[in-house]
XYZ file of C-alpha atoms in Angstrom:
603
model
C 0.000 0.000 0.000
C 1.126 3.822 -1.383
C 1.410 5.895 2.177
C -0.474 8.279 0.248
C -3.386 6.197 -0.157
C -6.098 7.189 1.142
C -6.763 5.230 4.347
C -11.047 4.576 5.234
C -11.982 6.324 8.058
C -12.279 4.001 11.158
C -15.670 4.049 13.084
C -16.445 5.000 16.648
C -18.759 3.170 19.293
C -19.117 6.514 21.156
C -21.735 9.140 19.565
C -20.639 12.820 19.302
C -22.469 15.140 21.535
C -23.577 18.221 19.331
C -24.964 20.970 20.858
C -28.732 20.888 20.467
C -30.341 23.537 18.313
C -33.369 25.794 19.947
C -35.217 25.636 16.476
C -35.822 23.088 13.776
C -33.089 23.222 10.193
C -33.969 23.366 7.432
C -33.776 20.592 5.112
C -35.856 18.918 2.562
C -37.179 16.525 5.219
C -41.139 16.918 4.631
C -42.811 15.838 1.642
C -43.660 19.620 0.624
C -39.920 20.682 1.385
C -38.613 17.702 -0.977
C -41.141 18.790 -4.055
C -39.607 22.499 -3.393
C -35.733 21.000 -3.612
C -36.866 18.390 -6.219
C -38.114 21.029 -8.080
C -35.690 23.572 -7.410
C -33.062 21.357 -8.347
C -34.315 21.049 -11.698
C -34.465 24.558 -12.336
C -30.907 25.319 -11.368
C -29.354 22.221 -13.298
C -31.540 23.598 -16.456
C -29.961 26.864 -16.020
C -26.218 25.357 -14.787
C -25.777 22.514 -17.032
C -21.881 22.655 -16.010
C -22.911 21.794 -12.714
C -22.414 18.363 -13.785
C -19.247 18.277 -14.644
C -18.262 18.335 -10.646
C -20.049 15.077 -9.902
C -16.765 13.607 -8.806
C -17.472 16.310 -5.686
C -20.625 14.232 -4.907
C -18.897 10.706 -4.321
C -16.549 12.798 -2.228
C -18.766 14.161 -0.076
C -20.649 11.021 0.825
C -17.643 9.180 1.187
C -15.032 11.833 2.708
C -17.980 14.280 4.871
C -20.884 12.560 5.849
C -20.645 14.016 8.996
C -22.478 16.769 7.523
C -25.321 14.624 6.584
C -25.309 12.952 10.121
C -25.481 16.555 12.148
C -27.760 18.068 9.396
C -25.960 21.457 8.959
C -24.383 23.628 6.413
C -21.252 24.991 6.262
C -20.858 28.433 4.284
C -17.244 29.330 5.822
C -14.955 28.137 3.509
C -12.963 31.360 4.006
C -12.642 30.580 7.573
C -11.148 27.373 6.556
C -11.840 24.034 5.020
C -13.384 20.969 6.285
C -11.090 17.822 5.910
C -11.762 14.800 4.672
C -12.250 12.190 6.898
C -9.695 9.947 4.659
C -6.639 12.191 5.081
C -7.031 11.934 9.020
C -7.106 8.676 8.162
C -4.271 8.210 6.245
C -2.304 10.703 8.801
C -2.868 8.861 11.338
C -2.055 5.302 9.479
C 1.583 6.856 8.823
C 2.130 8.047 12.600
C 0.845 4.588 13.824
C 3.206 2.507 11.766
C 6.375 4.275 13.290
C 7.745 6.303 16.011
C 8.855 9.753 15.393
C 10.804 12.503 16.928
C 12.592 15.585 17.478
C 14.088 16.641 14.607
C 17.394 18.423 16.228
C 19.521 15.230 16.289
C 19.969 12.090 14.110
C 18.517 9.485 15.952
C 16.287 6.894 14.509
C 13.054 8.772 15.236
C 14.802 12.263 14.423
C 15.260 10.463 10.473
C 12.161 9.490 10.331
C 10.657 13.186 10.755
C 13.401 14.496 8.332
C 11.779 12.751 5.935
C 8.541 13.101 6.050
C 9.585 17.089 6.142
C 11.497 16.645 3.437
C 9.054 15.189 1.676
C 6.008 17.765 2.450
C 8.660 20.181 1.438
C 9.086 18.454 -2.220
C 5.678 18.352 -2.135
C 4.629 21.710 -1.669
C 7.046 23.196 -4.405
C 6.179 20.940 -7.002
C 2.344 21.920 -6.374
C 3.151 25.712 -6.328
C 5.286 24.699 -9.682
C 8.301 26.224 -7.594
C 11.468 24.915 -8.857
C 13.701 23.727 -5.478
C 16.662 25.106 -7.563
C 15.044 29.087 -7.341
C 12.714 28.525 -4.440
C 12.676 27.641 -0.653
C 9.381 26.194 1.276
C 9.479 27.242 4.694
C 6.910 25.486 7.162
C 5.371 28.168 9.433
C 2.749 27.571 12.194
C 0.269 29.514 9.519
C -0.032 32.103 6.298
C 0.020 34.770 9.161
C 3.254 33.937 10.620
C 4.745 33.971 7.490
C 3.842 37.071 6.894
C 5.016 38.010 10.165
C 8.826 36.580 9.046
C 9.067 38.668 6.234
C 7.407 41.839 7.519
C 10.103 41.539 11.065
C 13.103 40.715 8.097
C 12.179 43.240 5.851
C 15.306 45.688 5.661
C 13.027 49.142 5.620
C 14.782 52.100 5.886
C 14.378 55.536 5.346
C 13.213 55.593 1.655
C 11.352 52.446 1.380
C 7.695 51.923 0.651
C 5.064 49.506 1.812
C 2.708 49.135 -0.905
C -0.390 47.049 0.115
C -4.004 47.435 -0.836
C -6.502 48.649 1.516
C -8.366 45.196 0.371
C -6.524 43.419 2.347
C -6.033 41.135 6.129
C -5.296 42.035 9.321
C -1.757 40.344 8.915
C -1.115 42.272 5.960
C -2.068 45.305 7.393
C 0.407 44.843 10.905
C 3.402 44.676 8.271
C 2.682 48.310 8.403
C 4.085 48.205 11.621
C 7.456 46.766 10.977
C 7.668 49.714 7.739
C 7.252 52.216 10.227
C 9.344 50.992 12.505
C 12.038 51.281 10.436
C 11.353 54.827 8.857
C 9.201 53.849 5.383
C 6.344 55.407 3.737
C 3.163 53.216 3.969
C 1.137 53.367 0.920
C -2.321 52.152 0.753
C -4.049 51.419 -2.727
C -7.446 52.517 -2.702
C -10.059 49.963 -2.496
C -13.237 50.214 -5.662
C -16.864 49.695 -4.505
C -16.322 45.654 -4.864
C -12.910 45.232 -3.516
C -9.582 45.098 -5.099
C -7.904 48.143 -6.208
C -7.785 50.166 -8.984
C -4.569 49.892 -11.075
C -3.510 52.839 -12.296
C -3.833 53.996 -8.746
C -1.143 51.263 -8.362
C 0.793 52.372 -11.358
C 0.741 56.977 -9.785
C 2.719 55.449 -6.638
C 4.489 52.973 -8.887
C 5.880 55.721 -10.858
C 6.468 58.228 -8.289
C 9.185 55.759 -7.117
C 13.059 55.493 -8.390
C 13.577 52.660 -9.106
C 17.233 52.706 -8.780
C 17.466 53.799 -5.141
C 19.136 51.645 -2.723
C 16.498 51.522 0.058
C 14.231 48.124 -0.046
C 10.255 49.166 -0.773
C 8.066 45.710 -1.008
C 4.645 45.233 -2.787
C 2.240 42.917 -1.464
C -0.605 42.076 -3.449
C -3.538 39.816 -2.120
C -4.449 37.121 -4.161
C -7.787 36.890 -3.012
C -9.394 38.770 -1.105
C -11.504 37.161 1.852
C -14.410 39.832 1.934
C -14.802 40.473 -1.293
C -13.689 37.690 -3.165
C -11.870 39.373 -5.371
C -8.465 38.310 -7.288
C -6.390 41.134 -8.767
C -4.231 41.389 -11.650
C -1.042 39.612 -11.356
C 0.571 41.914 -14.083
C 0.922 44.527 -11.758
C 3.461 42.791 -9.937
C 5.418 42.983 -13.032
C 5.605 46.595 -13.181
C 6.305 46.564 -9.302
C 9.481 44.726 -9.994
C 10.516 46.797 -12.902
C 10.014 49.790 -9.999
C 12.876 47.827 -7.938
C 10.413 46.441 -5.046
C 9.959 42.764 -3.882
C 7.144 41.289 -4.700
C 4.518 39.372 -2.151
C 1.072 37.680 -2.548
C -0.668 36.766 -0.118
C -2.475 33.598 -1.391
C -4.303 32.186 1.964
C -7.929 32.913 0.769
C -6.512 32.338 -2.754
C -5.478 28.456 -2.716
C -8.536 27.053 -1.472
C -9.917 26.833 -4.718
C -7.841 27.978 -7.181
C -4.048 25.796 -8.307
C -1.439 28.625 -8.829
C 1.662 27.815 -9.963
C 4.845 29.923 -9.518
C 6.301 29.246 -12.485
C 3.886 31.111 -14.408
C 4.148 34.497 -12.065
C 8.023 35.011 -11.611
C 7.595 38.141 -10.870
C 6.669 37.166 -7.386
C 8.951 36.817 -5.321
C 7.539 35.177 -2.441
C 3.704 33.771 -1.594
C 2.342 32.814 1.769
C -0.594 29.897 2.542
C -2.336 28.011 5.329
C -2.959 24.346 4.534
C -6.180 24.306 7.163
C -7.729 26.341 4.334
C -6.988 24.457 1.441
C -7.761 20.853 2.917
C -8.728 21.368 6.470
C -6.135 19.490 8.236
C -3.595 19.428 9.980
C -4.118 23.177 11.578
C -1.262 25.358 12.770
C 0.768 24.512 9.610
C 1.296 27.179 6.647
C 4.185 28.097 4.734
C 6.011 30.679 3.026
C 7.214 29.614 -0.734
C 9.860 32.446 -1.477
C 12.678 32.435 -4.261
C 16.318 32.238 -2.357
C 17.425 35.241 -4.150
C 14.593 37.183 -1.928
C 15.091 35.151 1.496
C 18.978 36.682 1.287
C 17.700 39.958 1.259
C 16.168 39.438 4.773
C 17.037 39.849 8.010
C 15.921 38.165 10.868
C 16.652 40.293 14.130
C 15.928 37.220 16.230
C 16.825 33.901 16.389
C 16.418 30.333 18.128
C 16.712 26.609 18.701
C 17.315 25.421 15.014
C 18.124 28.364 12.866
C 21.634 28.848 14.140
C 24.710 26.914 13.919
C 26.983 28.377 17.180
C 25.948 31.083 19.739
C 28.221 32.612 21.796
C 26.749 32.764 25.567
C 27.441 34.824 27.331
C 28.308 36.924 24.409
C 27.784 38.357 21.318
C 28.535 36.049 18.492
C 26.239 34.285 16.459
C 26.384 32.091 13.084
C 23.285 31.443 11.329
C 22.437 27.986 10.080
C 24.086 27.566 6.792
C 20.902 26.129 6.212
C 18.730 28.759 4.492
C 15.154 27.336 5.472
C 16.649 26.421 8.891
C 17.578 30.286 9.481
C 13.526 31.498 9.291
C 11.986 28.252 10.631
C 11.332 28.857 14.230
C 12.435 26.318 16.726
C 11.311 22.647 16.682
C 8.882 22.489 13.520
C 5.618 20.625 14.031
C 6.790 16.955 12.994
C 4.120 15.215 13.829
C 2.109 17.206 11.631
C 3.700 17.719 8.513
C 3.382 14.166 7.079
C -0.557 14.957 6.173
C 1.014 17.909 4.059
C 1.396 15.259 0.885
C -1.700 13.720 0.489
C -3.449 16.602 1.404
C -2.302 18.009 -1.747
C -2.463 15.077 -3.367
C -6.301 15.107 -2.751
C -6.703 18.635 -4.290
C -4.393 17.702 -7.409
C -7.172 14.953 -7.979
C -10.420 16.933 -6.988
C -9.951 21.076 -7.781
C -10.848 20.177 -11.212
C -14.266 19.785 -10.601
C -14.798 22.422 -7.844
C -13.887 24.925 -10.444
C -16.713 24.060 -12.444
C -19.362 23.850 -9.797
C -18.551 26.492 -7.589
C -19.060 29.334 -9.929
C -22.209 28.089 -11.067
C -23.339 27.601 -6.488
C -21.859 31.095 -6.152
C -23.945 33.170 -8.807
C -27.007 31.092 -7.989
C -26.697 32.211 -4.259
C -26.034 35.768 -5.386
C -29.250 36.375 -7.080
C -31.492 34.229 -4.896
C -30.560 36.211 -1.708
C -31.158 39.034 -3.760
C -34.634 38.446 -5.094
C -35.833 37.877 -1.413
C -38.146 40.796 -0.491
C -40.804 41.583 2.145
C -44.367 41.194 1.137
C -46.562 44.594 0.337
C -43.546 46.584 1.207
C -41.411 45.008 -1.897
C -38.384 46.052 0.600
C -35.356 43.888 -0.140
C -34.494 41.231 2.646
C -30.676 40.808 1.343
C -28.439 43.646 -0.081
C -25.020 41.782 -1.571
C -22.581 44.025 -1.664
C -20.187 41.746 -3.411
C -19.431 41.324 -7.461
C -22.088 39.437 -9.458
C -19.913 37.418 -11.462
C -20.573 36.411 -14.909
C -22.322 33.235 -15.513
C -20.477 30.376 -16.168
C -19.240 29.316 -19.436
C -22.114 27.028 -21.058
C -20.772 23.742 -21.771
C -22.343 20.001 -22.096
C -21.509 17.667 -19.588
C -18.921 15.612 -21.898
C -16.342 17.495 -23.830
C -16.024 21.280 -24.883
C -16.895 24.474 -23.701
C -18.978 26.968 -25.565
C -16.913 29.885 -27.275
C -18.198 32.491 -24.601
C -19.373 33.367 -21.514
C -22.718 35.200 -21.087
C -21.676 39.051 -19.023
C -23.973 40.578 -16.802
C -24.871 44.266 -17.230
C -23.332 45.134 -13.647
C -21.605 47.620 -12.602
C -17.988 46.125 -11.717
C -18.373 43.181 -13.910
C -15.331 41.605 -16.058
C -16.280 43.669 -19.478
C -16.821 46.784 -16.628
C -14.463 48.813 -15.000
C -12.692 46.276 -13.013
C -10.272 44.304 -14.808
C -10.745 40.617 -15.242
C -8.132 39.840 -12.108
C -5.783 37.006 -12.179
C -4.198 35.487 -15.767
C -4.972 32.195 -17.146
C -1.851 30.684 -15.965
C -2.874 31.003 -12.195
C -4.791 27.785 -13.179
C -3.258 24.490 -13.345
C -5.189 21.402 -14.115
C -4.536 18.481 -12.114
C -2.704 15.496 -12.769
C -2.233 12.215 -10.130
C 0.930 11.464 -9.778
C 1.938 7.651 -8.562
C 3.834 8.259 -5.616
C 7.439 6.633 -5.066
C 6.999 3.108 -3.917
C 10.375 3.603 -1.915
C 7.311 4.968 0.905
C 6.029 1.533 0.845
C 8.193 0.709 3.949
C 6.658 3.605 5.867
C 4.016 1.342 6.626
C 5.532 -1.709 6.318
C 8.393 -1.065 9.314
C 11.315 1.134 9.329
C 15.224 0.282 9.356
C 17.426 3.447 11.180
C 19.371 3.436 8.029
C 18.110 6.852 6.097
C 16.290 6.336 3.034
C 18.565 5.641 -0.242
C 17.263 8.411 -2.175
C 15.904 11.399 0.079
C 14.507 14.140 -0.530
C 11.865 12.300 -2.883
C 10.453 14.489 -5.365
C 7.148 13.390 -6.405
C 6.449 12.479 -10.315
C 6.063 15.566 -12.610
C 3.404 15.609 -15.757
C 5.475 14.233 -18.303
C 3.876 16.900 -20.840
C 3.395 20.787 -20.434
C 0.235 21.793 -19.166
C -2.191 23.673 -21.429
C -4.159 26.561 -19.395
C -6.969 26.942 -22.374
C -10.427 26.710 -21.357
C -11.221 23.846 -23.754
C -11.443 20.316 -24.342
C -11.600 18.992 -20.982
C -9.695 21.453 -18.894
C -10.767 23.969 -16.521
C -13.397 26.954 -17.286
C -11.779 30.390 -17.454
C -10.841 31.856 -14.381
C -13.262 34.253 -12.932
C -12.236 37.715 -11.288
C -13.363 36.736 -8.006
C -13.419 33.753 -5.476
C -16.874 31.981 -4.299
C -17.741 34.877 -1.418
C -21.095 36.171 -0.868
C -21.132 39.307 1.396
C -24.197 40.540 2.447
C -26.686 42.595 4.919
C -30.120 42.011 6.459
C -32.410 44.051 6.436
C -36.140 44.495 8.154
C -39.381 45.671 6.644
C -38.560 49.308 7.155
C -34.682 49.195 6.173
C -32.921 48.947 9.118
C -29.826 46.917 9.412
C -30.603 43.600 10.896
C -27.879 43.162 13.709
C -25.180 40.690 13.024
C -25.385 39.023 16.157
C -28.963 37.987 15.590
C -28.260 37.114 12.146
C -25.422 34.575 13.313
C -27.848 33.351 16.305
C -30.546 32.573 13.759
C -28.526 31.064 11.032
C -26.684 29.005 14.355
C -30.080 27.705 15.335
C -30.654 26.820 11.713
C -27.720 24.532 11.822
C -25.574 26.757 9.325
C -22.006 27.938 10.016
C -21.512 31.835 8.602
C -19.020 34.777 9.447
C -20.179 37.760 10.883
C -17.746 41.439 10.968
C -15.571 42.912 9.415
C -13.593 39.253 9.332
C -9.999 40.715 9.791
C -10.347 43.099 6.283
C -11.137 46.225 7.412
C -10.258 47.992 4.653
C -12.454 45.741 2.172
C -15.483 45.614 4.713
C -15.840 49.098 4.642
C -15.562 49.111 1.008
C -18.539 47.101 0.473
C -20.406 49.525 2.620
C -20.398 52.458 0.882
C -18.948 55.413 0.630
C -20.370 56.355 3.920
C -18.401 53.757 5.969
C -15.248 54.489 3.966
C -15.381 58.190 5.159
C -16.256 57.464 8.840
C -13.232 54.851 8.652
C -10.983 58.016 7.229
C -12.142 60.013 9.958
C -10.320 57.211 12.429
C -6.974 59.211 11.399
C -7.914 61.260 14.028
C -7.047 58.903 16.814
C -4.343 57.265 18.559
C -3.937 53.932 18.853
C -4.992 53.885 22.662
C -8.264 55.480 22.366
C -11.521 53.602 23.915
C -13.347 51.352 21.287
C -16.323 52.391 22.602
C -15.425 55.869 20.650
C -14.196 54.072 17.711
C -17.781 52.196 17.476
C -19.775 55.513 18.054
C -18.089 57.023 14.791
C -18.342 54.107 13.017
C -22.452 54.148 14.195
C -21.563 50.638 15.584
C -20.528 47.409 14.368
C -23.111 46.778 12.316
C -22.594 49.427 10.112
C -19.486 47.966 9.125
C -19.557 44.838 9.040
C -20.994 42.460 6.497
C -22.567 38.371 6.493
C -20.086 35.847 5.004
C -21.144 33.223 2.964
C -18.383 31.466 1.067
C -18.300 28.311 -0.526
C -15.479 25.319 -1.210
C -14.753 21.710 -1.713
C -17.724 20.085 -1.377
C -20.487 22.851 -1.307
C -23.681 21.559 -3.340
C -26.817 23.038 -4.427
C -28.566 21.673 -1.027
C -26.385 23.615 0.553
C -26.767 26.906 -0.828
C -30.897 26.195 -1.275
C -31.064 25.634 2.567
C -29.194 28.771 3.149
C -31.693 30.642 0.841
C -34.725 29.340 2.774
C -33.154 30.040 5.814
C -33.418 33.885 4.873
C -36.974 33.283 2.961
C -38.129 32.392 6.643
C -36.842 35.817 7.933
C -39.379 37.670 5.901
C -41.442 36.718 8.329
C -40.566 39.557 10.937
C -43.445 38.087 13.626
C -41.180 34.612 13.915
C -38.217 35.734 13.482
C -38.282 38.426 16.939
C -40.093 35.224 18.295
C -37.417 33.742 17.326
C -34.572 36.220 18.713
C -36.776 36.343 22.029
C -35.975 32.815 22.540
C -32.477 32.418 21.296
C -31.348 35.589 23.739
C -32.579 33.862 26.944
């Protein structure tokens, strides 16, 4: 047996307790509710025929996550992270079984064993980044924010360096700020538009205000994705950001959960940070930063610890680095035990992001404009205001070979043939290919000798053919401008903001898992409110950073004037999903229930 295979997931005598909801789900339980799905079903499958290209996505969800079936609830928080399947805690837990494993500061028996499974996740992660181990380093971090943290901390910023980062963008990105300051740069922010991103020739003013021949460092980061507003910028901008003589940065957390970049295709990035909880699910507390060498020399860690130095002088002054270059940024004893799910992990989404980029978009514009037909009876006052990108509908294809020679536009403001640009090339997207997995892992499972492996690191199998990123024969669709996000507002009969608390204790009680707030994006929260918010959030200037929230809150006219519902959508969201979620609101028309409703969930 491969120790990639994909190990069944062993059964329990001992039920899980689940907390115990105050009011019924939904789901199409009663003979009425099935003839609405049934026939709802039908209507969104005449109007998505590419839904059924992701079918694969349905054997994997009964197979890998039918714990969701079993607790009847929905989960709409991809962003938040992924749920894993329940094979790859299988197979984890099959490979940690079979042998014992250690700390990896010595060269005992137990110490080789965890070098190799690191070495291997490391192989692993470059080839599916398409990160050449001759140009590029993967460093394991504890997540995509403490990589972010390593580079921001090692950034040499001086006195003529810029920080360019979009106001679109997280909380982690934002704190690099800090470290820029620190060391005496200007901070520029790009200016988010009304659906998130930026605008580029904004990007291209401060750009070419720069000299590009000056000796102080300036970095660009650009986020991927963004996790508010789902959208995915340009990468060509990073091109002229290099030709401006900054490093380049992308954050790629939200990005990677549904979407194969490779890193061969953008080398004009210099470095790219991810989480692995949101692209699979499991292991959590492992991310990593992918970063060309050439760009790692250029940093400078002020700090250091067990593991990323060779000799330290104590007491004293004198300290060598580890010759080591991913040694010098990984801090102290990396998580061992963890790392060997890294592989199949991947090896999972190599196999299955195919299909999810077929399904999703069609899910994601069908939840757009059902949330948005919902309105309250006599008044015709809308229940749901989106504030997030309609995308275009999905390219219309059969179920069995090509796609059609376009995709159908909607007349919105912000759409692809609009004023945004279509973000993200074509060769973001790689199609997936299953690689057979060196046999020499075979003894994994089958008992271990202390001898180290003949042939470690062990890269896994490339394609043996270049990969073709055009949207036809069977290959992916086109890449939209946006990720499968669905920010939104409630509103009552009289249009006032529903409060986001009660919105999260109803959908709770409904058995569905949402976001509520500004979810660590500030900057693209208030975007999506208006131009209102954005001006009470430029008003903030005004204050130091040990001022009461309380005042904070009372200029922003609370929290619910800035924040937004999250609904976003991954691996194995289907069309029951997304049609529970959309009667969940239907039944908040009714304003009677739903206080009745609040009265009994706030006891």
């Amino acid at each position: 047996m491969s120790l990639y295979t994909m190990q069944p997931a062993p059964s329990t005598s001992k039920p899980v307790k689940r907390p115990t909801l105050l009011i019924s789900t939904v789901k199409p339980s009663s003979q009425k509710a099935a003839r609405s799905f049934k026939s709802a079903f039908a209507g969104f499958k005449a109007k998505y025929p590419e839904y059924a290209l992701g079918s694969t996505l349905d054997a994997l969800r009964k197979s890998q996550f039918a714990r969701l079936k079993k607790a009847n609830e929905v989960y709409v928080d991809y962003m938040g992270g992924c749920l894993y399947p329940e094979s790859l805690v299988a197979t984890h837990a099959a490979i940690l079984q079979a042998g014992l494993f250690g700390n990896t500061h010595s060269d005992s028996p137990c110490a080789t064993r965890s070098d190799f499974h690191i070495a291997a996740a490391r192989n692993a992660v470059l080839d599916y980044f398409g990160a050449p181990s001759e140009e590029y380093a993967c460093i394991f971090t504890g997540n995509a924010t403490t990589a972010l943290k390593i580079v921001g901390e090692s950034f040499p910023f001086s006195a003529g360096s810029t920080l360019i980062i979009p106001a679109d963008c997280h909380n982690s990105v934002n704190g690099i700020r800090r470290f820029a300051e620190t060391g005496g740069a200007n901070v520029e922010y790009l200016q988010s538009t009304e659906v998130g991103g930026f605008y580029e020739a904004d990007a291209m003013k401060v750009l070419n205000e720069m000299d590009p021949n000056s000796e102080a460092a300036s970095l660009f980061i650009l986020t991927g994705q963004s996790n508010i507003t789902g959208i995915r910028p340009s990468t060509s901008i990073l091109e002229n950001a290099k030709s401006r003589g900054c490093s380049t940065l992308i954050d790629a957390a939200a990005l990677v959960s549904s979407t194969r970049v490779s890193l061969r295709d953008i080398p004009s990035a210099d470095a790219m940070v991810v989480s692995f909880y949101k692209m699979f699910g499991y292991p959590t507390g492992v991310g990593a930063l992918i970063a060309k060498k050439e760009f790692l020399a250029k940093l400078d860690r002020k700090w250091f610890s067990g593991g990323s130095v060779d000799f330290v002088q104590a007491p004293g002054r004198l300290t060598i680095h580890a010759k080591d270059l991913t040694a010098r940024f990984e801090e102290g004893t990396l998580n061992y035990g963890s790392l060997s799910a890294i592989a199949p992990g991947l090896d999972l989404l190599k196999t299955y992001m195919p299909a999810m980029s077929t399904r999703l978009p069609a899910l994601h514009h069908y939840l757009h404009t059902a949330l948005e037909s919902l309105v309250y009876p006599g008044t015709g006052t809308p229940l749901v205001r989106v504030h997030t990108k309609l995308r275009s509908l999905p390219l219309r294809r059969s179920t069995s070979t090509k796609s059609s020679s376009g995709e159908a536009s909607d007349s919105t403001s912000g759409s692809e043939n609009g004023s945004i640009r279509s973000p993200i090339s074509p060769t973001w997207l790689r199609p997936a290919f299953s690689p057979t997995r060196s046999q020499s892992f075979k003894w994994l499972l089958n008992g271990f000798s202390s001898a180290k492996p003949s042939s470690s690191p062990i890269t896994p199998p490339s394609p043996s053919s270049p990969i073709s990123m055009e949207p036809a024969e069977e290959n992916v669709a086109a890449p939209p401008g946006q990720g499968y996000v669905v920010s939104c507002t409630f509103y009552t009969s009289d249009g006032a903001v529903i409060p986001l608390s009660s919105v999260s204790r109803l959908a709770s009680a409904k058995g569905i898992s949402l976001r509520t707030g500004c979810v660590c994006n500030p900057g693209g929260s208030a975007a999506l409110r208006g131009n209102n918010i954005q001006a009470r959030m430029d008003e903030l200037s005004k204050f130091e950073d040990n001022v009461p929230l309380k005042e904070v809150c009372t200029l922003m006219g609370g929290l619910n004037s800035a924040g937004i519902v999250r609904l976003s959508l991954g691996m194995v969201s289907n069309f029951e999903d997304v049609w529970r979620v959309v009667e969940w609101a239907r039944g908040l028309l009714d304003e009677s229930k739903r206080n009745a409703d609040l009265e009994r969930l706030n006891l």
